[in-house]
PDB file of C-alpha atoms in Angstrom:
ATOM      1  CA  GLU A   1     -74.733  31.689-100.952  1.00  0.00           C
ATOM      2  CA  ASP A   2     -77.048  30.458 -98.900  1.00  0.00           C
ATOM      3  CA  GLN A   3     -79.035  31.484 -95.995  1.00  0.00           C
ATOM      4  CA  VAL A   4     -81.193  31.316 -93.305  1.00  0.00           C
ATOM      5  CA  THR A   5     -81.889  34.552 -91.127  1.00  0.00           C
ATOM      6  CA  GLN A   6     -84.910  34.060 -87.748  1.00  0.00           C
ATOM      7  CA  SER A   7     -85.912  37.114 -85.547  1.00  0.00           C
ATOM      8  CA  PRO A   8     -86.728  38.262 -82.781  1.00  0.00           C
ATOM      9  CA  GLU A   9     -83.186  36.388 -81.172  1.00  0.00           C
ATOM     10  CA  ALA A  10     -85.555  36.037 -78.543  1.00  0.00           C
ATOM     11  CA  LEU A  11     -89.509  37.297 -78.406  1.00  0.00           C
ATOM     12  CA  ARG A  12     -91.338  37.256 -74.589  1.00  0.00           C
ATOM     13  CA  LEU A  13     -95.303  36.992 -74.725  1.00  0.00           C
ATOM     14  CA  GLN A  14     -97.551  36.619 -72.475  1.00  0.00           C
ATOM     15  CA  GLU A  15    -100.213  34.000 -71.871  1.00  0.00           C
ATOM     16  CA  GLY A  16    -102.693  34.709 -74.523  1.00  0.00           C
ATOM     17  CA  GLU A  17    -100.303  37.807 -76.420  1.00  0.00           C
ATOM     18  CA  SER A  18    -100.305  36.477 -80.371  1.00  0.00           C
ATOM     19  CA  SER A  19     -97.523  36.883 -82.158  1.00  0.00           C
ATOM     20  CA  SER A  20     -95.295  35.645 -85.558  1.00  0.00           C
ATOM     21  CA  LEU A  21     -91.798  34.008 -86.139  1.00  0.00           C
ATOM     22  CA  ASN A  22     -89.747  35.379 -89.141  1.00  0.00           C
ATOM     23  CA  CYS A  23     -87.259  32.783 -91.423  1.00  0.00           C
ATOM     24  CA  SER A  24     -86.473  35.345 -93.784  1.00  0.00           C
ATOM     25  CA  TYR A  25     -84.212  32.587 -96.600  1.00  0.00           C
ATOM     26  CA  THR A  26     -82.440  33.361 -99.824  1.00  0.00           C
ATOM     27  CA  VAL A  27     -81.411  30.147-101.389  1.00  0.00           C
ATOM     28  CA  SER A  28     -81.029  28.619-105.150  1.00  0.00           C
ATOM     29  CA  GLY A  29     -83.687  26.250-106.180  1.00  0.00           C
ATOM     30  CA  LEU A  30     -86.076  25.862-102.600  1.00  0.00           C
ATOM     31  CA  ARG A  31     -87.290  21.925-102.032  1.00  0.00           C
ATOM     32  CA  GLY A  32     -88.625  22.830 -98.652  1.00  0.00           C
ATOM     33  CA  LEU A  33     -89.001  24.795 -95.511  1.00  0.00           C
ATOM     34  CA  PHE A  34     -89.142  23.104 -92.072  1.00  0.00           C
ATOM     35  CA  TRP A  35     -90.432  24.569 -88.743  1.00  0.00           C
ATOM     36  CA  TYR A  36     -88.837  22.571 -85.543  1.00  0.00           C
ATOM     37  CA  ARG A  37     -89.360  22.977 -81.945  1.00  0.00           C
ATOM     38  CA  GLN A  38     -86.864  22.186 -79.715  1.00  0.00           C
ATOM     39  CA  ASP A  39     -87.007  22.498 -75.714  1.00  0.00           C
ATOM     40  CA  PRO A  40     -83.669  22.855 -73.832  1.00  0.00           C
ATOM     41  CA  GLY A  41     -81.632  19.649 -73.549  1.00  0.00           C
ATOM     42  CA  LYS A  42     -83.006  18.028 -76.181  1.00  0.00           C
ATOM     43  CA  GLY A  43     -82.963  17.108 -79.880  1.00  0.00           C
ATOM     44  CA  PRO A  44     -85.136  19.396 -82.590  1.00  0.00           C
ATOM     45  CA  GLU A  45     -88.810  17.967 -82.507  1.00  0.00           C
ATOM     46  CA  PHE A  46     -90.432  18.499 -86.273  1.00  0.00           C
ATOM     47  CA  LEU A  47     -93.951  21.010 -86.708  1.00  0.00           C
ATOM     48  CA  PHE A  48     -93.757  22.067 -89.892  1.00  0.00           C
ATOM     49  CA  THR A  49     -92.805  21.459 -94.105  1.00  0.00           C
ATOM     50  CA  LEU A  50     -93.685  24.079 -96.109  1.00  0.00           C
ATOM     51  CA  TYR A  51     -93.216  23.712-100.283  1.00  0.00           C
ATOM     52  CA  SER A  52     -94.723  26.216-102.067  1.00  0.00           C
ATOM     53  CA  ALA A  53     -95.360  30.384-102.180  1.00  0.00           C
ATOM     54  CA  GLY A  54     -98.904  30.314-100.441  1.00  0.00           C
ATOM     55  CA  GLU A  55     -99.209  26.901 -98.904  1.00  0.00           C
ATOM     56  CA  GLU A  56    -100.055  26.997 -94.868  1.00  0.00           C
ATOM     57  CA  LYS A  57    -100.189  24.417 -92.292  1.00  0.00           C
ATOM     58  CA  GLU A  58    -101.646  24.342 -88.708  1.00  0.00           C
ATOM     59  CA  LYS A  59    -101.349  22.505 -85.651  1.00  0.00           C
ATOM     60  CA  GLU A  60    -102.593  23.456 -82.682  1.00  0.00           C
ATOM     61  CA  ARG A  61    -102.068  27.261 -81.749  1.00  0.00           C
ATOM     62  CA  LEU A  62     -99.527  27.032 -84.734  1.00  0.00           C
ATOM     63  CA  LYS A  63     -99.630  28.251 -87.805  1.00  0.00           C
ATOM     64  CA  ALA A  64     -97.213  28.557 -90.722  1.00  0.00           C
ATOM     65  CA  THR A  65     -96.912  30.094 -93.723  1.00  0.00           C
ATOM     66  CA  LEU A  66     -94.417  30.408 -96.277  1.00  0.00           C
ATOM     67  CA  THR A  67     -93.808  33.209 -99.132  1.00  0.00           C
ATOM     68  CA  LYS A  68     -91.421  33.273-101.958  1.00  0.00           C
ATOM     69  CA  LYS A  69     -88.647  35.039 -99.743  1.00  0.00           C
ATOM     70  CA  GLU A  70     -89.681  34.339 -95.576  1.00  0.00           C
ATOM     71  CA  SER A  71     -92.199  32.291 -93.712  1.00  0.00           C
ATOM     72  CA  PHE A  72     -94.069  33.081 -91.128  1.00  0.00           C
ATOM     73  CA  LEU A  73     -94.597  30.876 -87.666  1.00  0.00           C
ATOM     74  CA  HIS A  74     -98.243  32.722 -85.857  1.00  0.00           C
ATOM     75  CA  ILE A  75     -98.847  32.010 -82.509  1.00  0.00           C
ATOM     76  CA  THR A  76    -101.984  32.458 -81.555  1.00  0.00           C
ATOM     77  CA  ALA A  77    -102.945  32.460 -78.032  1.00  0.00           C
ATOM     78  CA  PRO A  78     -99.897  31.255 -76.775  1.00  0.00           C
ATOM     79  CA  LYS A  79     -99.356  28.940 -73.468  1.00  0.00           C
ATOM     80  CA  PRO A  80     -96.058  28.637 -70.603  1.00  0.00           C
ATOM     81  CA  GLU A  81     -95.985  24.702 -72.647  1.00  0.00           C
ATOM     82  CA  ASP A  82     -95.687  26.903 -75.894  1.00  0.00           C
ATOM     83  CA  SER A  83     -91.809  28.695 -74.224  1.00  0.00           C
ATOM     84  CA  ALA A  84     -88.969  26.253 -76.205  1.00  0.00           C
ATOM     85  CA  THR A  85     -86.793  27.734 -79.128  1.00  0.00           C
ATOM     86  CA  TYR A  86     -88.066  27.301 -82.869  1.00  0.00           C
ATOM     87  CA  LEU A  87     -85.813  26.560 -85.723  1.00  0.00           C
ATOM     88  CA  CYS A  88     -86.188  27.415 -89.195  1.00  0.00           C
ATOM     89  CA  ALA A  89     -84.629  25.262 -91.971  1.00  0.00           C
ATOM     90  CA  VAL A  90     -84.418  25.001 -96.088  1.00  0.00           C
ATOM     91  CA  GLN A  91     -83.864  22.209 -98.143  1.00  0.00           C
ATOM     92  CA  THR A  92     -82.445  23.272-101.803  1.00  0.00           C
ATOM     93  CA  ASP A  93     -82.882  20.929-104.677  1.00  0.00           C
ATOM     94  CA  ARG A  94     -78.993  20.927-106.026  1.00  0.00           C
ATOM     95  CA  GLY A  95     -77.144  17.600-106.020  1.00  0.00           C
ATOM     96  CA  SER A  96     -74.419  18.123-104.645  1.00  0.00           C
ATOM     97  CA  THR A  97     -76.229  18.735-101.504  1.00  0.00           C
ATOM     98  CA  LEU A  98     -79.547  16.953-101.591  1.00  0.00           C
ATOM     99  CA  GLY A  99     -81.024  16.632 -98.005  1.00  0.00           C
ATOM    100  CA  ARG A 100     -78.909  19.048 -96.084  1.00  0.00           C
ATOM    101  CA  LEU A 101     -81.018  21.354 -94.460  1.00  0.00           C
ATOM    102  CA  TYR A 102     -79.666  24.816 -93.485  1.00  0.00           C
ATOM    103  CA  PHE A 103     -80.856  25.705 -89.987  1.00  0.00           C
ATOM    104  CA  GLY A 104     -81.300  29.141 -88.864  1.00  0.00           C
ATOM    105  CA  ARG A 105     -80.218  30.128 -85.641  1.00  0.00           C
ATOM    106  CA  GLY A 106     -83.312  30.168 -83.750  1.00  0.00           C
ATOM    107  CA  THR A 107     -85.998  32.476 -82.236  1.00  0.00           C
ATOM    108  CA  GLN A 108     -86.533  31.506 -78.046  1.00  0.00           C
ATOM    109  CA  LEU A 109     -89.786  31.945 -77.443  1.00  0.00           C
ATOM    110  CA  THR A 110     -90.536  32.440 -73.200  1.00  0.00           C
ATOM    111  CA  VAL A 111     -94.767  32.838 -72.585  1.00  0.00           C
ATOM    112  CA  TRP A 112     -95.199  34.001 -68.166  1.00  0.00           C
ATOM    113  CA  PRO A 113     -98.400  33.169 -67.301  1.00  0.00           C
TER     114      PRO A 113
ATOM    115  CA  GLU B   1     -92.334   3.649 -82.048  1.00  0.00           C
ATOM    116  CA  ALA B   2     -88.552   4.486 -80.555  1.00  0.00           C
ATOM    117  CA  GLY B   3     -87.233   7.809 -82.121  1.00  0.00           C
ATOM    118  CA  VAL B   4     -83.885   8.165 -82.470  1.00  0.00           C
ATOM    119  CA  VAL B   5     -81.770   6.799 -79.604  1.00  0.00           C
ATOM    120  CA  GLN B   6     -78.256   8.274 -78.702  1.00  0.00           C
ATOM    121  CA  SER B   7     -75.624   7.361 -76.604  1.00  0.00           C
ATOM    122  CA  PRO B   8     -74.223   8.766 -74.167  1.00  0.00           C
ATOM    123  CA  ARG B   9     -75.821  11.945 -73.871  1.00  0.00           C
ATOM    124  CA  TYR B  10     -73.200  13.672 -72.049  1.00  0.00           C
ATOM    125  CA  LYS B  11     -69.470  13.384 -72.003  1.00  0.00           C
ATOM    126  CA  ILE B  12     -66.357  15.424 -70.683  1.00  0.00           C
ATOM    127  CA  ILE B  13     -63.279  14.965 -71.959  1.00  0.00           C
ATOM    128  CA  GLU B  14     -59.484  16.606 -71.844  1.00  0.00           C
ATOM    129  CA  LYS B  15     -58.633  18.189 -74.434  1.00  0.00           C
ATOM    130  CA  LYS B  16     -56.278  15.786 -77.066  1.00  0.00           C
ATOM    131  CA  GLN B  17     -58.487  13.221 -75.962  1.00  0.00           C
ATOM    132  CA  PRO B  18     -60.788  10.686 -78.399  1.00  0.00           C
ATOM    133  CA  VAL B  19     -63.935  10.160 -77.737  1.00  0.00           C
ATOM    134  CA  ALA B  20     -67.272   8.625 -79.652  1.00  0.00           C
ATOM    135  CA  PHE B  21     -70.820   9.150 -80.117  1.00  0.00           C
ATOM    136  CA  TRP B  22     -73.373   6.113 -81.005  1.00  0.00           C
ATOM    137  CA  CYS B  23     -76.574   6.678 -82.972  1.00  0.00           C
ATOM    138  CA  ASN B  24     -79.716   4.036 -83.310  1.00  0.00           C
ATOM    139  CA  PRO B  25     -82.272   5.548 -86.130  1.00  0.00           C
ATOM    140  CA  ILE B  26     -85.344   5.027 -85.812  1.00  0.00           C
ATOM    141  CA  SER B  27     -86.690   1.356 -87.190  1.00  0.00           C
ATOM    142  CA  GLY B  28     -86.711   0.804 -91.392  1.00  0.00           C
ATOM    143  CA  HIS B  29     -85.142   5.011 -91.784  1.00  0.00           C
ATOM    144  CA  ASN B  30     -82.065   4.345 -94.289  1.00  0.00           C
ATOM    145  CA  THR B  31     -81.012   8.118 -94.450  1.00  0.00           C
ATOM    146  CA  LEU B  32     -78.272   8.911 -91.124  1.00  0.00           C
ATOM    147  CA  TYR B  33     -77.382  12.359 -90.750  1.00  0.00           C
ATOM    148  CA  TRP B  34     -74.745  13.631 -88.012  1.00  0.00           C
ATOM    149  CA  TYR B  35     -75.535  17.161 -87.124  1.00  0.00           C
ATOM    150  CA  ARG B  36     -72.953  20.142 -84.837  1.00  0.00           C
ATOM    151  CA  GLN B  37     -75.007  22.358 -83.127  1.00  0.00           C
ATOM    152  CA  ASN B  38     -72.803  25.396 -80.882  1.00  0.00           C
ATOM    153  CA  LEU B  39     -74.872  27.298 -78.398  1.00  0.00           C
ATOM    154  CA  GLY B  40     -76.824  29.616 -79.472  1.00  0.00           C
ATOM    155  CA  GLN B  41     -76.573  28.264 -83.573  1.00  0.00           C
ATOM    156  CA  GLY B  42     -78.890  25.989 -85.511  1.00  0.00           C
ATOM    157  CA  PRO B  43     -77.450  22.364 -85.813  1.00  0.00           C
ATOM    158  CA  GLU B  44     -75.182  22.113 -88.819  1.00  0.00           C
ATOM    159  CA  LEU B  45     -74.329  18.857 -91.097  1.00  0.00           C
ATOM    160  CA  LEU B  46     -71.438  16.934 -90.435  1.00  0.00           C
ATOM    161  CA  ILE B  47     -72.166  13.868 -92.693  1.00  0.00           C
ATOM    162  CA  ARG B  48     -75.415  12.042 -94.211  1.00  0.00           C
ATOM    163  CA  TYR B  49     -75.770   8.486 -95.200  1.00  0.00           C
ATOM    164  CA  GLU B  50     -77.680   6.478 -97.148  1.00  0.00           C
ATOM    165  CA  ASN B  51     -77.595   2.817 -96.218  1.00  0.00           C
ATOM    166  CA  GLU B  52     -74.211   2.423 -95.798  1.00  0.00           C
ATOM    167  CA  GLU B  53     -73.133   5.040 -97.691  1.00  0.00           C
ATOM    168  CA  ALA B  54     -71.727   7.991 -97.006  1.00  0.00           C
ATOM    169  CA  VAL B  55     -73.047  10.639 -99.839  1.00  0.00           C
ATOM    170  CA  ASP B  56     -72.202  14.343 -98.284  1.00  0.00           C
ATOM    171  CA  ASP B  57     -69.136  14.486 -95.791  1.00  0.00           C
ATOM    172  CA  SER B  58     -68.084  17.506 -97.524  1.00  0.00           C
ATOM    173  CA  GLN B  59     -68.385  19.249 -94.028  1.00  0.00           C
ATOM    174  CA  LEU B  60     -66.947  16.770 -91.890  1.00  0.00           C
ATOM    175  CA  PRO B  61     -63.024  18.260 -90.699  1.00  0.00           C
ATOM    176  CA  LYS B  62     -61.112  15.029 -91.843  1.00  0.00           C
ATOM    177  CA  ASP B  63     -58.520  15.177 -89.914  1.00  0.00           C
ATOM    178  CA  ARG B  64     -60.038  14.285 -86.936  1.00  0.00           C
ATOM    179  CA  PHE B  65     -63.350  13.265 -87.154  1.00  0.00           C
ATOM    180  CA  SER B  66     -64.829  10.281 -88.356  1.00  0.00           C
ATOM    181  CA  ALA B  67     -68.026   8.049 -89.230  1.00  0.00           C
ATOM    182  CA  GLU B  68     -69.231   4.642 -89.918  1.00  0.00           C
ATOM    183  CA  ARG B  69     -72.403   3.139 -90.419  1.00  0.00           C
ATOM    184  CA  LEU B  70     -71.718  -0.706 -90.578  1.00  0.00           C
ATOM    185  CA  LYS B  71     -74.635  -2.222 -91.890  1.00  0.00           C
ATOM    186  CA  GLY B  72     -76.932   0.718 -92.864  1.00  0.00           C
ATOM    187  CA  VAL B  73     -78.048   0.592 -89.424  1.00  0.00           C
ATOM    188  CA  ASP B  74     -76.243   2.193 -85.845  1.00  0.00           C
ATOM    189  CA  SER B  75     -73.466   5.398 -86.814  1.00  0.00           C
ATOM    190  CA  THR B  76     -70.326   6.095 -85.010  1.00  0.00           C
ATOM    191  CA  LEU B  77     -69.008   9.300 -85.048  1.00  0.00           C
ATOM    192  CA  LYS B  78     -65.715   9.668 -83.854  1.00  0.00           C
ATOM    193  CA  ILE B  79     -63.386  12.371 -83.036  1.00  0.00           C
ATOM    194  CA  GLN B  80     -59.544  11.409 -82.625  1.00  0.00           C
ATOM    195  CA  PRO B  81     -57.521  13.855 -80.758  1.00  0.00           C
ATOM    196  CA  ALA B  82     -60.430  16.387 -79.648  1.00  0.00           C
ATOM    197  CA  GLU B  83     -59.987  20.396 -79.435  1.00  0.00           C
ATOM    198  CA  LEU B  84     -61.488  23.101 -77.661  1.00  0.00           C
ATOM    199  CA  GLY B  85     -63.322  24.132 -79.904  1.00  0.00           C
ATOM    200  CA  ASP B  86     -65.148  20.500 -80.484  1.00  0.00           C
ATOM    201  CA  SER B  87     -67.430  20.972 -77.786  1.00  0.00           C
ATOM    202  CA  ALA B  88     -70.675  21.294 -79.121  1.00  0.00           C
ATOM    203  CA  VAL B  89     -73.723  19.420 -79.037  1.00  0.00           C
ATOM    204  CA  TYR B  90     -73.793  16.163 -81.734  1.00  0.00           C
ATOM    205  CA  LEU B  91     -77.397  15.416 -82.826  1.00  0.00           C
ATOM    206  CA  CYS B  92     -78.567  12.505 -85.416  1.00  0.00           C
ATOM    207  CA  ALA B  93     -80.619  12.084 -87.196  1.00  0.00           C
ATOM    208  CA  SER B  94     -82.780   9.649 -89.801  1.00  0.00           C
ATOM    209  CA  SER B  95     -85.560  10.320 -92.546  1.00  0.00           C
ATOM    210  CA  LEU B  96     -86.886   7.436 -94.245  1.00  0.00           C
ATOM    211  CA  GLU B  97     -85.408   7.699 -98.060  1.00  0.00           C
ATOM    212  CA  GLN B  98     -83.996  10.056 -99.967  1.00  0.00           C
ATOM    213  CA  GLY B  99     -85.209  10.692-103.591  1.00  0.00           C
ATOM    214  CA  VAL B 100     -87.901  12.846-105.221  1.00  0.00           C
ATOM    215  CA  SER B 101     -89.956  13.344-102.074  1.00  0.00           C
ATOM    216  CA  THR B 102     -88.749  15.831 -99.388  1.00  0.00           C
ATOM    217  CA  ASP B 103     -88.255  13.681 -96.082  1.00  0.00           C
ATOM    218  CA  THR B 104     -89.013  14.814 -92.868  1.00  0.00           C
ATOM    219  CA  GLN B 105     -85.604  14.611 -90.427  1.00  0.00           C
ATOM    220  CA  TYR B 106     -85.916  13.717 -86.883  1.00  0.00           C
ATOM    221  CA  PHE B 107     -83.969  14.575 -84.332  1.00  0.00           C
ATOM    222  CA  GLY B 108     -82.317  12.795 -82.091  1.00  0.00           C
ATOM    223  CA  PRO B 109     -81.733  14.158 -77.983  1.00  0.00           C
ATOM    224  CA  GLY B 110     -78.128  14.461 -78.799  1.00  0.00           C
ATOM    225  CA  THR B 111     -74.643  14.237 -76.657  1.00  0.00           C
ATOM    226  CA  ARG B 112     -73.404  17.201 -74.896  1.00  0.00           C
ATOM    227  CA  LEU B 113     -69.361  17.243 -75.696  1.00  0.00           C
ATOM    228  CA  THR B 114     -67.165  18.976 -73.517  1.00  0.00           C
ATOM    229  CA  VAL B 115     -63.749  19.350 -73.886  1.00  0.00           C
ATOM    230  CA  LEU B 116     -61.890  20.583 -71.168  1.00  0.00           C
TER     231      LEU B 116
END
């Protein structure tokens, strides 16, 4: 059974304190791994897509990396506005469920001044 | 460019009542998704449309849920009758197309349903 597990469930950082969020997955045939950010009362906002092990992508203070078993979202010198829930999702290459995203439960990040 | 539009944003109903949610995808996006997100969980797919055709509805509880996407643009998701366990956020997403590429899904703000 396909599974996506995110850790930690919650993370509190002081402004400027760098850290990483983890997303481990067990799927047969990965087409893509997605990171989304979700603010309270809003829908998920797309951040990155990673397709193959070794791939990295960056956006402002965020950097996403991918291995064959997990992905990391590194946050460098975070600011309070980075506070949100970060969701990881995988997409498989199975024809019957092509396009379906399997989400983890998310990591709730709080950055305090 | 306008994003995915959903209405209503909030809905409170009593159990056994019907409810409907509406979604307008990003212009030109052929693929539309309905997800349900329970509190503290990630979204789970209910149904996926490619144009007018429902191509993945295996996780839609068909005894009480129905959906339609007339003319391949707007979509409506209906629950009849609603149960207490249906309280959740219902998210609509769209992507340009599905095929050999992995297209990014863009989400709307969601409809928060509370069933009393």
